[in-house]
Tab-separated table of N, CA and C in Angstrom:
chain	number	residue	atom	x	y	z
A	1	MET	N	0.693	-1.142	0.157
A	1	MET	CA	0.116	0.091	0.118
A	1	MET	C	0.796	1.489	0.161
A	2	GLY	N	2.138	1.192	0.950
A	2	GLY	CA	2.827	2.700	0.757
A	2	GLY	C	3.449	3.116	-0.508
A	3	ASP	N	3.958	1.865	-0.913
A	3	ASP	CA	4.359	2.227	-2.359
A	3	ASP	C	3.502	2.789	-3.502
A	4	LEU	N	2.506	2.275	-3.480
A	4	LEU	CA	1.041	2.648	-4.411
A	4	LEU	C	0.624	3.837	-4.160
A	5	LEU	N	0.525	4.350	-2.683
A	5	LEU	CA	0.018	5.681	-2.696
A	5	LEU	C	1.244	6.993	-2.695
A	6	TYR	N	2.165	6.590	-2.401
A	6	TYR	CA	3.344	7.402	-2.774
A	6	TYR	C	3.664	7.415	-3.919
A	7	ASP	N	3.392	6.714	-4.603
A	7	ASP	CA	3.715	6.655	-6.509
A	7	ASP	C	3.119	8.213	-7.152
A	8	GLN	N	3.967	8.727	-7.160
A	8	GLN	CA	3.694	10.353	-7.717
A	8	GLN	C	3.263	10.225	-9.373
A	9	THR	N	3.070	8.722	-9.890
A	9	THR	CA	3.166	9.016	-11.033
A	9	THR	C	1.464	8.001	-11.666
A	10	THR	N	0.839	7.927	-10.333
A	10	THR	CA	-0.475	8.007	-10.573
A	10	THR	C	-1.109	8.889	-9.812
A	11	SER	N	-2.071	9.009	-10.195
A	11	SER	CA	-3.444	9.955	-9.245
A	11	SER	C	-4.948	8.789	-8.764
A	12	TYR	N	-4.672	7.618	-8.572
A	12	TYR	CA	-5.570	6.901	-8.236
A	12	TYR	C	-5.541	5.426	-7.642
A	13	LEU	N	-5.812	4.747	-7.169
A	13	LEU	CA	-5.633	3.461	-6.819
A	13	LEU	C	-7.095	2.788	-6.801
A	14	THR	N	-6.406	1.441	-7.167
A	14	THR	CA	-7.362	0.624	-7.760
A	14	THR	C	-7.646	-0.338	-6.185
A	15	VAL	N	-8.535	-1.031	-5.822
A	15	VAL	CA	-8.826	-1.932	-4.815
A	15	VAL	C	-9.598	-2.953	-5.001
A	16	GLU	N	-9.415	-3.933	-4.381
A	16	GLU	CA	-10.652	-5.190	-4.657
A	16	GLU	C	-11.197	-5.283	-3.211
A	17	GLY	N	-12.395	-5.813	-3.660
A	17	GLY	CA	-13.094	-6.228	-2.195
A	17	GLY	C	-13.618	-4.850	-1.217
A	18	ALA	N	-13.998	-3.662	-1.801
A	18	ALA	CA	-14.353	-2.579	-1.193
A	18	ALA	C	-15.398	-2.519	-0.515
A	19	TYR	N	-15.973	-2.035	0.376
A	19	TYR	CA	-16.937	-1.888	1.224
A	19	TYR	C	-17.386	-0.288	1.478
A	20	ILE	N	-18.464	0.254	1.810
A	20	ILE	CA	-18.367	1.642	2.076
A	20	ILE	C	-19.774	2.034	3.271
A	21	SER	N	-19.469	2.367	4.174
A	21	SER	CA	-19.963	2.689	5.265
A	21	SER	C	-20.207	4.191	6.142
A	22	PRO	N	-21.209	4.474	6.570
A	22	PRO	CA	-21.058	6.127	6.941
A	22	PRO	C	-20.364	6.091	8.184
A	23	ILE	N	-19.782	6.968	7.904
A	23	ILE	CA	-18.550	7.521	9.400
A	23	ILE	C	-18.956	7.327	10.744
A	24	ASP	N	-20.144	7.899	10.797
A	24	ASP	CA	-20.837	7.509	12.230
A	24	ASP	C	-21.650	6.542	12.541
A	25	PHE	N	-21.851	5.159	11.397
A	25	PHE	CA	-22.115	3.919	11.711
A	25	PHE	C	-21.604	3.173	11.167
A	26	PRO	N	-20.325	2.734	11.698
A	26	PRO	CA	-19.219	1.744	10.626
A	26	PRO	C	-19.938	0.443	10.492
A	27	SER	N	-20.918	-0.092	11.212
A	27	SER	CA	-21.528	-1.136	11.045
A	27	SER	C	-22.576	-1.210	10.225
A	28	ARG	N	-22.908	-0.595	9.759
A	28	ARG	CA	-24.020	-0.458	8.617
A	28	ARG	C	-22.963	-0.186	7.275
A	29	ILE	N	-23.078	-0.993	6.601
A	29	ILE	CA	-22.242	-1.258	4.853
A	29	ILE	C	-23.788	-1.051	4.258
A	30	SER	N	-23.270	0.140	3.470
A	30	SER	CA	-24.018	0.988	2.437
A	30	SER	C	-23.761	0.457	0.860
A	31	GLY	N	-22.979	-0.300	0.654
A	31	GLY	CA	-22.336	-0.412	-0.725
A	31	GLY	C	-21.134	-1.418	-0.597
A	32	ASN	N	-21.072	-2.432	-1.741
A	32	ASN	CA	-20.269	-3.723	-1.358
A	32	ASN	C	-19.783	-3.790	-2.865
A	33	PHE	N	-18.583	-3.631	-3.232
A	33	PHE	CA	-18.204	-3.629	-4.682
A	33	PHE	C	-16.985	-4.375	-4.724
A	34	PRO	N	-16.900	-5.386	-5.706
A	34	PRO	CA	-15.764	-5.997	-5.996
A	34	PRO	C	-14.529	-5.555	-6.612
A	35	SER	N	-14.396	-4.266	-6.708
A	35	SER	CA	-13.464	-3.558	-7.170
A	35	SER	C	-13.995	-1.896	-7.278
A	36	ALA	N	-12.953	-1.010	-7.031
A	36	ALA	CA	-13.276	0.238	-6.746
A	36	ALA	C	-11.920	1.142	-7.193
A	37	VAL	N	-12.278	2.101	-7.731
A	37	VAL	CA	-10.932	2.773	-7.541
A	37	VAL	C	-11.211	4.631	-6.855
A	38	ILE	N	-10.053	4.834	-5.959
A	38	ILE	CA	-10.261	5.737	-5.463
A	38	ILE	C	-8.934	6.323	-5.741
A	39	VAL	N	-9.284	8.033	-5.457
A	39	VAL	CA	-8.703	8.868	-6.056
A	39	VAL	C	-7.583	9.497	-4.901
A	40	LYS	N	-6.451	9.338	-4.836
A	40	LYS	CA	-5.515	9.459	-3.974
A	40	LYS	C	-5.880	10.773	-2.585
A	41	GLU	N	-5.686	11.610	-3.860
A	41	GLU	CA	-6.116	13.084	-3.340
A	41	GLU	C	-7.458	13.363	-2.368
A	42	SER	N	-7.990	12.304	-2.675
A	42	SER	CA	-9.629	12.822	-1.745
A	42	SER	C	-9.469	11.609	-0.602
A	43	LEU	N	-8.533	10.375	-0.427
A	43	LEU	CA	-8.287	9.762	1.061
A	43	LEU	C	-7.795	10.913	1.555
A	44	THR	N	-8.659	10.465	2.764
A	44	THR	CA	-8.153	10.978	4.078
A	44	THR	C	-6.810	10.481	4.761
A	45	PHE	N	-7.261	9.207	5.214
A	45	PHE	CA	-6.456	8.451	5.327
A	45	PHE	C	-6.417	6.830	5.132
A	46	ALA	N	-5.797	5.726	5.122
A	46	ALA	CA	-5.749	4.299	5.184
A	46	ALA	C	-5.262	3.728	6.567
A	47	LEU	N	-5.966	3.272	6.792
A	47	LEU	CA	-5.372	2.545	8.295
A	47	LEU	C	-5.482	1.094	7.895
A	48	THR	N	-4.320	0.525	8.576
A	48	THR	CA	-3.841	-0.730	8.302
A	48	THR	C	-3.888	-1.641	9.488
A	49	SER	N	-3.602	-2.817	9.894
A	49	SER	CA	-3.137	-3.657	10.785
A	49	SER	C	-2.019	-4.761	10.567
A	50	ASN	N	-1.742	-4.374	9.398
A	50	ASN	CA	0.029	-4.557	8.922
A	50	ASN	C	0.846	-3.540	8.987
A	51	GLN	N	1.885	-3.538	9.711
A	51	GLN	CA	2.468	-2.324	9.701
A	51	GLN	C	3.511	-1.990	8.027
A	52	ASN	N	3.719	-3.427	8.006
A	52	ASN	CA	4.867	-3.550	6.958
A	52	ASN	C	4.171	-3.088	5.442
A	53	THR	N	3.118	-3.052	5.311
A	53	THR	CA	2.305	-2.573	4.444
A	53	THR	C	2.189	-1.129	3.887
A	54	VAL	N	2.411	-0.386	4.955
A	54	VAL	CA	2.083	1.272	4.585
A	54	VAL	C	3.654	1.810	4.220
A	55	PHE	N	4.864	0.766	4.361
A	55	PHE	CA	5.742	1.877	3.940
A	55	PHE	C	6.348	1.199	2.799
A	56	ARG	N	7.365	2.387	2.171
A	56	ARG	CA	7.901	2.223	0.895
A	56	ARG	C	9.071	1.291	0.681
A	57	ARG	N	9.627	1.054	-0.245
A	57	ARG	CA	10.776	0.472	-0.461
A	57	ARG	C	11.795	1.141	0.224
A	58	ASP	N	12.040	2.342	-0.067
A	58	ASP	CA	13.087	3.134	0.873
A	58	ASP	C	13.191	3.324	2.093
A	59	GLN	N	11.863	3.132	2.744
A	59	GLN	CA	11.687	3.248	4.355
A	59	GLN	C	11.922	1.895	4.937
A	60	LYS	N	11.628	0.871	3.934
A	60	LYS	CA	11.599	-0.780	4.780
A	60	LYS	C	13.491	-1.029	5.112
A	61	TYR	N	14.050	-0.312	3.961
A	61	TYR	CA	15.434	-0.909	3.813
A	61	TYR	C	16.637	0.114	4.633
A	62	GLY	N	17.343	-0.400	5.047
A	62	GLY	CA	19.101	0.509	5.621
A	62	GLY	C	18.446	1.686	5.379
A	63	GLN	N	18.586	3.055	6.397
A	63	GLN	CA	18.561	4.525	6.149
A	63	GLN	C	19.989	4.990	6.607
A	64	TYR	N	20.369	5.762	6.092
A	64	TYR	CA	21.988	6.116	6.448
A	64	TYR	C	21.610	6.552	8.569
A	65	TYR	N	20.925	7.471	8.404
A	65	TYR	CA	20.451	7.651	10.034
A	65	TYR	C	19.587	7.317	10.615
A	66	ALA	N	19.173	6.451	11.707
A	66	ALA	CA	18.167	5.925	12.317
A	66	ALA	C	17.126	6.625	12.808
A	67	PRO	N	15.765	6.375	12.603
A	67	PRO	CA	14.870	6.718	12.067
A	67	PRO	C	14.393	7.214	13.986
A	68	ARG	N	13.294	8.113	13.517
A	68	ARG	CA	13.121	8.436	15.086
A	68	ARG	C	11.790	8.783	15.054
A	69	LEU	N	10.917	8.330	16.020
A	69	LEU	CA	9.355	8.307	16.717
A	69	LEU	C	9.147	9.440	17.100
A	70	TYR	N	8.298	10.459	16.774
A	70	TYR	CA	7.230	11.700	17.333
A	70	TYR	C	5.836	10.772	17.421
A	71	LYS	N	5.403	11.251	19.002
A	71	LYS	CA	4.268	11.201	19.532
A	71	LYS	C	3.275	12.242	18.898
A	72	ILE	N	2.443	12.045	18.174
A	72	ILE	CA	1.908	12.999	17.408
A	72	ILE	C	0.190	12.838	17.698
A	73	PHE	N	0.126	14.162	17.674
A	73	PHE	CA	-1.859	14.195	17.362
A	73	PHE	C	-2.398	15.182	15.832
A	74	ILE	N	-3.310	14.489	15.030
A	74	ILE	CA	-3.397	15.408	13.716
A	74	ILE	C	-5.206	15.379	13.931
A	75	ALA	N	-5.537	16.593	13.782
A	75	ALA	CA	-6.588	16.908	13.285
A	75	ALA	C	-7.057	16.465	11.305
A	76	LEU	N	-7.977	15.930	11.593
A	76	LEU	CA	-8.965	15.697	9.794
A	76	LEU	C	-9.910	15.900	9.384
A	77	PRO	N	-10.860	16.411	8.460
A	77	PRO	CA	-12.041	16.466	8.629
A	77	PRO	C	-12.914	15.261	8.923
A	78	TYR	N	-13.492	15.056	10.248
A	78	TYR	CA	-14.135	14.010	10.465
A	78	TYR	C	-13.435	13.385	11.585
A	79	PHE	N	-12.176	13.306	11.648
A	79	PHE	CA	-11.327	12.368	12.367
A	79	PHE	C	-10.536	13.029	13.295
A	80	GLU	N	-9.979	12.146	14.395
A	80	GLU	CA	-8.548	12.806	15.030
A	80	GLU	C	-7.937	11.753	15.011
A	81	LEU	N	-6.694	11.911	14.863
A	81	LEU	CA	-5.586	10.635	14.960
A	81	LEU	C	-4.562	11.116	15.910
A	82	THR	N	-4.233	9.936	16.755
A	82	THR	CA	-2.937	10.137	17.275
A	82	THR	C	-1.955	8.935	17.461
A	83	GLY	N	-1.071	9.058	17.236
A	83	GLY	CA	0.446	7.983	16.882
A	83	GLY	C	1.403	8.539	17.033
A	84	ASP	N	2.515	7.608	16.291
A	84	ASP	CA	3.777	7.889	15.973
A	84	ASP	C	4.206	7.842	14.600
A	85	LEU	N	4.867	9.329	14.332
A	85	LEU	CA	5.157	9.579	13.399
A	85	LEU	C	6.881	9.360	13.226
A	86	LEU	N	6.986	8.462	11.945
A	86	LEU	CA	8.087	7.854	11.637
A	86	LEU	C	9.144	8.331	10.749
A	87	LEU	N	9.974	9.413	11.318
A	87	LEU	CA	11.110	10.388	10.186
A	87	LEU	C	12.321	9.591	10.434
A	88	PRO	N	13.120	9.805	9.504
A	88	PRO	CA	14.267	9.793	9.137
A	88	PRO	C	15.429	10.509	10.093
A	89	GLY	N	16.341	10.034	10.167
A	89	GLY	CA	17.292	10.958	11.531
A	89	GLY	C	17.040	12.265	11.812
A	90	ARG	N	17.667	12.903	11.155
A	90	ARG	CA	17.408	14.218	10.799
A	90	ARG	C	16.223	15.177	10.577
A	91	THR	N	15.526	14.395	9.998
A	91	THR	CA	14.370	15.182	9.353
A	91	THR	C	13.268	15.808	10.736
A	92	THR	N	12.621	16.720	10.714
A	92	THR	CA	11.593	16.998	11.668
A	92	THR	C	10.202	17.167	11.353
A	93	PRO	N	9.370	16.975	12.507
A	93	PRO	CA	7.643	16.688	11.831
A	93	PRO	C	7.641	18.612	10.860
A	94	GLN	N	8.104	19.323	11.116
A	94	GLN	CA	8.119	20.901	10.570
A	94	GLN	C	8.636	20.462	8.900
A	95	ILE	N	9.785	20.151	8.773
A	95	ILE	CA	10.494	19.990	7.449
A	95	ILE	C	9.473	18.827	6.881
A	96	LEU	N	8.984	17.850	7.274
A	96	LEU	CA	8.035	16.819	6.322
A	96	LEU	C	6.782	17.925	6.226
A	97	LEU	N	5.951	18.209	6.928
A	97	LEU	CA	4.921	19.029	6.712
A	97	LEU	C	4.795	20.088	5.935
A	98	THR	N	6.133	20.868	5.698
A	98	THR	CA	6.232	21.994	4.603
A	98	THR	C	6.797	21.268	3.311
A	99	SER	N	7.359	20.230	2.952
A	99	SER	CA	8.184	19.717	1.827
A	99	SER	C	6.779	19.374	1.468
A	100	LYS	N	7.024	19.966	-0.077
A	100	LYS	CA	6.126	19.326	-1.292
A	100	LYS	C	6.697	18.270	-1.682
A	101	THR	N	7.110	17.099	-1.039
A	101	THR	CA	7.820	16.381	-2.230
A	101	THR	C	7.216	15.074	-1.672
A	102	GLU	N	6.443	15.080	-0.763
A	102	GLU	CA	5.429	13.624	-0.324
A	102	GLU	C	4.354	14.211	0.229
A	103	GLY	N	3.242	13.461	-0.516
A	103	GLY	CA	1.682	13.705	-0.343
A	103	GLY	C	0.907	12.991	0.837
A	104	PHE	N	1.941	12.320	1.657
A	104	PHE	CA	1.292	11.244	2.439
A	104	PHE	C	2.546	11.302	3.972
A	105	LEU	N	1.878	11.069	4.827
A	105	LEU	CA	2.494	10.769	6.059
A	105	LEU	C	2.400	9.566	6.668
A	106	THR	N	3.094	8.512	7.363
A	106	THR	CA	3.501	7.241	7.470
A	106	THR	C	3.302	7.497	9.419
A	107	LEU	N	2.084	6.960	9.992
A	107	LEU	CA	2.355	6.782	11.639
A	107	LEU	C	2.010	5.407	11.824
A	108	LEU	N	2.573	5.220	13.060
A	108	LEU	CA	2.681	3.998	13.666
A	108	LEU	C	1.584	4.034	15.067
A	109	ASP	N	0.860	2.604	15.047
A	109	ASP	CA	0.594	2.783	16.393
A	109	ASP	C	-0.837	3.624	16.323
A	110	VAL	N	-1.734	3.610	15.373
A	110	VAL	CA	-2.330	4.513	15.310
A	110	VAL	C	-3.989	4.782	15.855
A	111	THR	N	-4.739	5.574	16.759
A	111	THR	CA	-5.707	5.437	17.165
A	111	THR	C	-6.535	6.610	16.195
A	112	ALA	N	-7.807	6.521	15.775
A	112	ALA	CA	-8.515	7.331	14.723
A	112	ALA	C	-9.787	7.610	15.719
A	113	GLN	N	-10.124	8.773	16.020
A	113	GLN	CA	-11.406	8.678	16.539
A	113	GLN	C	-12.581	9.541	15.698
A	114	VAL	N	-13.620	9.400	15.710
A	114	VAL	CA	-14.505	10.150	14.739
A	114	VAL	C	-15.099	11.239	15.794
A	115	VAL	N	-14.958	12.450	15.276
A	115	VAL	CA	-14.922	13.843	16.186
A	115	VAL	C	-16.451	14.066	16.339
A	116	THR	N	-17.405	13.714	15.725
A	116	THR	CA	-18.902	13.819	16.380
A	116	THR	C	-19.215	12.610	17.460
A	117	ARG	N	-18.557	11.721	16.932
A	117	ARG	CA	-18.767	10.492	17.731
A	117	ARG	C	-17.797	9.935	18.381
A	118	PRO	N	-17.272	10.492	19.652
A	118	PRO	CA	-16.243	10.338	20.198
A	118	PRO	C	-16.004	8.575	20.813
A	119	GLU	N	-16.959	8.054	20.935
A	119	GLU	CA	-17.097	6.607	21.345
A	119	GLU	C	-16.534	5.812	20.324
A	120	ILE	N	-16.488	6.006	18.663
A	120	ILE	CA	-16.288	5.529	17.773
A	120	ILE	C	-14.941	5.793	17.792
A	121	THR	N	-14.155	4.790	17.630
A	121	THR	CA	-12.484	4.550	17.392
A	121	THR	C	-12.151	3.310	16.890
A	122	TYR	N	-11.305	3.878	15.791
A	122	TYR	CA	-10.356	2.928	15.065
A	122	TYR	C	-9.220	2.644	15.467
A	123	GLN	N	-8.290	1.311	15.461
A	123	GLN	CA	-7.088	1.194	15.738
A	123	GLN	C	-6.521	0.399	14.864
A	124	GLY	N	-4.827	0.338	14.553
A	124	GLY	CA	-4.259	-0.010	13.807
A	124	GLY	C	-2.741	0.135	13.606
A	125	GLU	N	-2.382	-1.003	13.360
A	125	GLU	CA	-0.472	-1.210	13.632
A	125	GLU	C	0.021	0.148	12.741
A	126	ALA	N	-0.982	1.032	11.427
A	126	ALA	CA	-0.328	1.510	11.248
A	126	ALA	C	-1.195	2.219	9.946
A	127	CYS	N	-0.764	3.853	9.817
A	127	CYS	CA	-1.890	4.511	8.675
A	127	CYS	C	-1.026	5.359	7.817
A	128	ILE	N	-1.423	5.621	6.396
A	128	ILE	CA	-0.815	6.576	6.135
A	128	ILE	C	-1.923	7.789	6.005
A	129	VAL	N	-1.525	8.714	5.771
A	129	VAL	CA	-2.393	10.195	6.010
A	129	VAL	C	-2.307	11.141	4.698
A	130	CYS	N	-3.135	11.914	4.347
A	130	CYS	CA	-3.072	12.554	3.179
A	130	CYS	C	-2.555	14.028	3.880
A	131	LYS	N	-1.322	14.530	3.478
A	131	LYS	CA	-1.036	15.864	4.100
A	131	LYS	C	-2.145	17.062	3.629
A	132	ASN	N	-2.718	17.254	2.488
A	132	ASN	CA	-3.676	17.850	1.961
A	132	ASN	C	-4.917	17.847	2.784
A	133	LYS	N	-5.273	17.088	4.082
A	133	LYS	CA	-6.459	16.804	4.786
A	133	LYS	C	-5.960	17.143	5.497
A	134	VAL	N	-4.768	17.776	6.376
A	134	VAL	CA	-4.312	17.714	7.986
A	134	VAL	C	-4.630	19.314	8.333
A	135	SER	N	-5.371	19.657	9.413
A	135	SER	CA	-5.838	20.701	9.646
A	135	SER	C	-5.008	21.369	10.779
A	136	PHE	N	-4.568	20.560	11.002
A	136	PHE	CA	-3.620	20.695	12.878
A	136	PHE	C	-3.016	19.280	13.271
A	137	VAL	N	-1.526	19.886	13.611
A	137	VAL	CA	-1.023	18.955	13.945
A	137	VAL	C	0.053	19.218	14.930
A	138	GLY	N	-0.385	18.449	16.297
A	138	GLY	CA	0.147	18.897	17.968
A	138	GLY	C	1.344	17.536	17.925
A	139	LEU	N	2.888	18.114	18.461
A	139	LEU	CA	3.906	17.195	18.940
A	139	LEU	C	3.153	16.584	20.460
A	140	LEU	N	3.131	15.675	20.957
A	140	LEU	CA	2.922	15.164	22.227
A	140	LEU	C	3.682	15.017	23.149
A	141	ASP	N	4.829	15.077	22.617
A	141	ASP	CA	6.068	14.692	23.749
A	141	ASP	C	7.439	15.816	23.304
């Protein structure tokens, strides 16, 4: 998933086995599709239970500087996320957020909470967040 989302040569993703449900009523499936196309720019975030799927090839294999984790809070339309932002050694969250080179952020150990219904939360080992959808970022440590 990471290589596909970070790939700047395509503006969409093709997925298999997609379903759709209201944000505030996730157990109500309003549509089930054998395949679907998602426009990357309109994707808010993609949450997964497998951490390995969110990394690009260059993130998976050796880096010159050891990566650092930052505890972070992110406000998005309809959701608030908390998790760990993984960055290469000398990169800071400020540099990453203002950089135009990447359209997404990679978070680990993520909790996503629905803003209008705080009792609804989603958890995953990792997620990829569209930077264009981010309205607020706070460092938690």
